[in-house]
Tab-separated table of C-alpha atoms in Angstrom:
chain	number	residue	atom	x	y	z
A	1	MET	CA	43.831	-50.863	-8.052
A	2	LEU	CA	45.553	-49.029	-5.621
A	3	ASN	CA	49.668	-48.602	-5.843
A	4	VAL	CA	51.638	-46.824	-4.614
A	5	PRO	CA	51.064	-43.993	-7.486
A	6	ASN	CA	47.433	-43.756	-6.888
A	7	THR	CA	48.662	-43.548	-2.725
A	8	LEU	CA	50.646	-40.771	-3.534
A	9	THR	CA	47.825	-39.088	-5.448
A	10	LEU	CA	45.089	-39.687	-2.700
A	11	LEU	CA	46.945	-38.771	0.101
A	12	ARG	CA	47.618	-35.683	-2.798
A	13	ILE	CA	43.212	-34.878	-2.002
A	14	ALA	CA	43.315	-35.605	1.205
A	15	ALA	CA	46.156	-32.187	2.283
A	16	VAL	CA	43.932	-29.853	-0.369
A	17	PRO	CA	41.173	-29.398	2.567
A	18	ALA	CA	44.395	-29.279	5.105
A	19	LEU	CA	46.120	-26.758	2.641
A	20	LEU	CA	42.936	-24.881	2.522
A	21	ILE	CA	42.287	-24.137	6.045
A	22	CYS	CA	45.882	-22.772	6.964
A	23	VAL	CA	45.213	-20.215	4.439
A	24	THR	CA	42.000	-19.632	5.986
A	25	TYR	CA	43.174	-19.421	9.486
A	26	GLY	CA	46.575	-17.416	8.445
A	27	ARG	CA	49.135	-20.597	8.573
A	28	TYR	CA	50.777	-19.401	5.603
A	29	GLY	CA	54.335	-21.158	5.948
A	30	TRP	CA	52.244	-24.895	6.694
A	31	ALA	CA	50.198	-23.500	3.629
A	32	LEU	CA	53.374	-23.561	1.993
A	33	ALA	CA	54.466	-26.399	3.370
A	34	LEU	CA	51.752	-28.471	1.961
A	35	PHE	CA	51.668	-26.969	-1.194
A	36	LEU	CA	54.816	-28.093	-1.715
A	37	ALA	CA	54.243	-31.836	-0.631
A	38	ALA	CA	51.014	-32.081	-2.386
A	39	GLY	CA	53.465	-30.853	-6.114
A	40	LEU	CA	56.084	-33.310	-4.831
A	41	THR	CA	54.130	-35.988	-4.467
A	42	ASP	CA	52.656	-34.808	-7.726
A	43	ALA	CA	56.012	-35.493	-9.904
A	44	VAL	CA	56.835	-38.685	-7.661
A	45	ASP	CA	53.555	-40.285	-8.817
A	46	GLY	CA	53.517	-39.865	-12.079
A	47	ALA	CA	57.418	-40.690	-12.182
A	48	VAL	CA	56.992	-43.931	-10.094
A	49	ALA	CA	53.941	-44.809	-12.247
A	50	ARG	CA	56.398	-44.086	-15.631
A	51	LEU	CA	59.459	-46.253	-13.963
A	52	THR	CA	57.474	-49.381	-12.686
A	53	ASP	CA	54.913	-49.573	-15.410
A	54	ALA	CA	52.144	-48.675	-13.252
A	55	HIS	CA	49.411	-47.292	-14.647
A	56	THR	CA	45.730	-47.452	-14.391
A	57	PRO	CA	42.598	-46.674	-14.952
A	58	LEU	CA	41.660	-45.160	-11.159
A	59	GLY	CA	45.533	-43.284	-11.555
A	60	ALA	CA	44.000	-41.763	-14.836
A	61	SER	CA	41.433	-40.236	-13.498
A	62	ILE	CA	42.370	-39.466	-10.014
A	63	ASP	CA	45.449	-37.400	-10.974
A	64	PRO	CA	43.945	-34.779	-12.990
A	65	LEU	CA	41.394	-34.549	-10.525
A	66	ALA	CA	44.139	-34.016	-7.505
A	67	ASP	CA	45.657	-31.417	-9.789
A	68	LYS	CA	42.048	-29.263	-10.835
A	69	LEU	CA	41.101	-29.932	-6.985
A	70	LEU	CA	44.285	-28.371	-6.001
A	71	LEU	CA	44.599	-25.933	-7.852
A	72	VAL	CA	41.119	-24.225	-8.969
A	73	SER	CA	40.576	-24.233	-4.610
A	74	SER	CA	43.371	-22.541	-4.275
A	75	PHE	CA	42.811	-19.753	-6.553
A	76	VAL	CA	39.701	-19.096	-5.084
A	77	LEU	CA	41.249	-18.979	-1.635
A	78	LEU	CA	43.417	-17.180	-2.310
A	79	ALA	CA	42.067	-14.315	-4.811
A	80	TRP	CA	39.609	-14.615	-1.857
A	81	LYS	CA	42.550	-13.489	0.814
A	82	GLY	CA	43.795	-11.026	-2.450
A	83	ALA	CA	46.803	-13.003	-2.788
A	84	VAL	CA	46.101	-13.424	-7.097
A	85	PRO	CA	43.747	-11.154	-8.804
A	86	SER	CA	40.388	-11.589	-8.635
A	87	TRP	CA	40.417	-11.321	-12.908
A	88	LEU	CA	42.712	-14.630	-12.641
A	89	ALA	CA	40.907	-17.148	-9.931
A	90	ILE	CA	37.849	-16.508	-12.538
A	91	LEU	CA	40.112	-17.482	-15.820
A	92	VAL	CA	41.348	-20.787	-14.059
A	93	VAL	CA	37.786	-21.753	-12.598
A	94	THR	CA	36.086	-20.939	-16.000
A	95	ARG	CA	38.182	-23.091	-17.888
A	96	ASP	CA	38.391	-25.495	-15.808
A	97	ALA	CA	34.835	-25.852	-15.437
A	98	VAL	CA	34.724	-25.652	-19.853
A	99	ILE	CA	36.911	-28.374	-20.263
A	100	LEU	CA	34.896	-30.536	-17.700
A	101	GLY	CA	31.464	-29.455	-19.278
A	102	GLY	CA	32.238	-30.202	-22.227
A	103	TYR	CA	34.376	-33.517	-22.047
A	104	LEU	CA	30.738	-34.981	-20.349
A	105	ALA	CA	28.680	-33.635	-23.052
A	106	ILE	CA	30.560	-35.168	-25.971
A	107	SER	CA	30.834	-38.315	-23.522
A	108	VAL	CA	27.147	-38.581	-22.881
A	109	LEU	CA	26.104	-36.820	-25.723
A	110	SER	CA	27.712	-38.673	-28.736
A	111	ARG	CA	31.207	-40.659	-28.187
A	112	PRO	CA	33.392	-41.314	-24.512
A	113	ILE	CA	36.588	-38.642	-25.664
A	114	GLU	CA	40.331	-40.012	-24.315
A	115	VAL	CA	41.627	-36.292	-22.796
A	116	ARG	CA	45.302	-36.048	-23.110
A	117	PRO	CA	46.909	-33.533	-21.875
A	118	SER	CA	49.082	-31.157	-24.358
A	119	ALA	CA	52.111	-29.754	-23.942
A	120	LEU	CA	50.032	-26.060	-23.678
A	121	GLY	CA	47.839	-27.650	-20.509
A	122	LYS	CA	50.951	-28.531	-18.950
A	123	THR	CA	52.289	-25.411	-20.121
A	124	ASN	CA	49.501	-23.488	-18.283
A	125	THR	CA	49.883	-26.575	-14.774
A	126	PHE	CA	53.216	-24.697	-14.474
A	127	PHE	CA	52.498	-21.886	-14.455
A	128	GLN	CA	49.276	-22.368	-12.212
A	129	LEU	CA	52.163	-23.795	-9.521
A	130	ILE	CA	53.972	-21.372	-9.590
A	131	THR	CA	51.184	-18.749	-9.142
A	132	VAL	CA	50.364	-20.053	-6.478
A	133	GLY	CA	53.484	-21.010	-4.948
A	134	PHE	CA	54.496	-17.646	-5.262
A	135	ALA	CA	51.372	-16.107	-3.826
A	136	LEU	CA	51.949	-18.244	-0.728
A	137	VAL	CA	55.410	-16.754	-0.384
A	138	SER	CA	53.780	-13.956	-0.400
A	139	LEU	CA	51.307	-14.421	2.144
A	140	ALA	CA	54.539	-16.048	4.107
A	141	ARG	CA	56.400	-13.707	3.744
A	142	PRO	CA	55.688	-10.615	3.031
A	143	ASP	CA	58.925	-8.859	3.439
A	144	LEU	CA	59.930	-10.198	0.560
A	145	PRO	CA	59.719	-8.043	-2.745
A	146	LEU	CA	57.869	-10.347	-5.194
A	147	ASP	CA	55.053	-8.011	-6.055
A	148	LEU	CA	57.062	-8.242	-10.269
A	149	VAL	CA	57.397	-11.460	-9.844
A	150	ASN	CA	53.750	-12.306	-8.277
A	151	SER	CA	52.549	-9.802	-11.429
A	152	LEU	CA	54.666	-11.328	-14.171
A	153	ALA	CA	53.149	-15.177	-12.297
A	154	HIS	CA	49.717	-13.687	-13.103
A	155	TYR	CA	50.119	-12.125	-16.667
A	156	ALA	CA	51.615	-15.861	-17.760
A	157	THR	CA	48.653	-18.129	-15.835
A	158	GLY	CA	46.036	-15.563	-17.416
A	159	ALA	CA	47.644	-16.138	-21.291
A	160	THR	CA	48.784	-20.138	-20.722
A	161	THR	CA	45.334	-20.551	-19.042
A	162	ALA	CA	43.253	-18.987	-21.683
A	163	ALA	CA	45.643	-20.168	-24.122
A	164	SER	CA	45.468	-23.753	-23.043
A	165	GLY	CA	41.394	-23.693	-22.373
A	166	LEU	CA	40.822	-22.814	-26.432
A	167	HIS	CA	43.738	-25.334	-27.729
A	168	TYR	CA	41.098	-28.331	-25.747
A	169	ILE	CA	37.618	-26.517	-26.839
A	170	TYR	CA	39.369	-25.983	-30.498
A	171	ARG	CA	40.853	-30.200	-30.583
A	172	THR	CA	37.784	-31.544	-28.784
A	173	LEU	CA	35.766	-30.075	-31.548
A	174	GLY	CA	38.023	-31.160	-34.098
A	175	SER	CA	38.760	-34.407	-33.495
């Protein structure tokens, strides 16, 4: 069912190619604006879904997909541009590939499983968003002294990415 939260999520998915095009062609201010708008739609669609009890199976599927498309593609492109370290992009991509591959394997081979975000997973998403946001600010405004902030964001994101990936594996295999 296409309701307001699902429409906002689809708009977030549609913003991903535009964001990547802006980064590719050096339009970092526009990329930052699109990234902030995408983040806003993520917050709004969740709030609207909760307040209006508008949860749908479609929304449960496409909302995490939209987040992954936005973040994974951003990390890959920002690593290519040198705005985030390659090791961090590799860690982010590997974590999500392992989680997705594990989910698909278990669903096909044994039983469907419900993927519920954990507090650690949500913390990781927060740090990933912060890291991408500061990387875009640094590209848009290279005159700002953000090296320390970016380094702290990289290590916090790396730590929470590894920890949440291991936690999802442990939780899934333990159930």
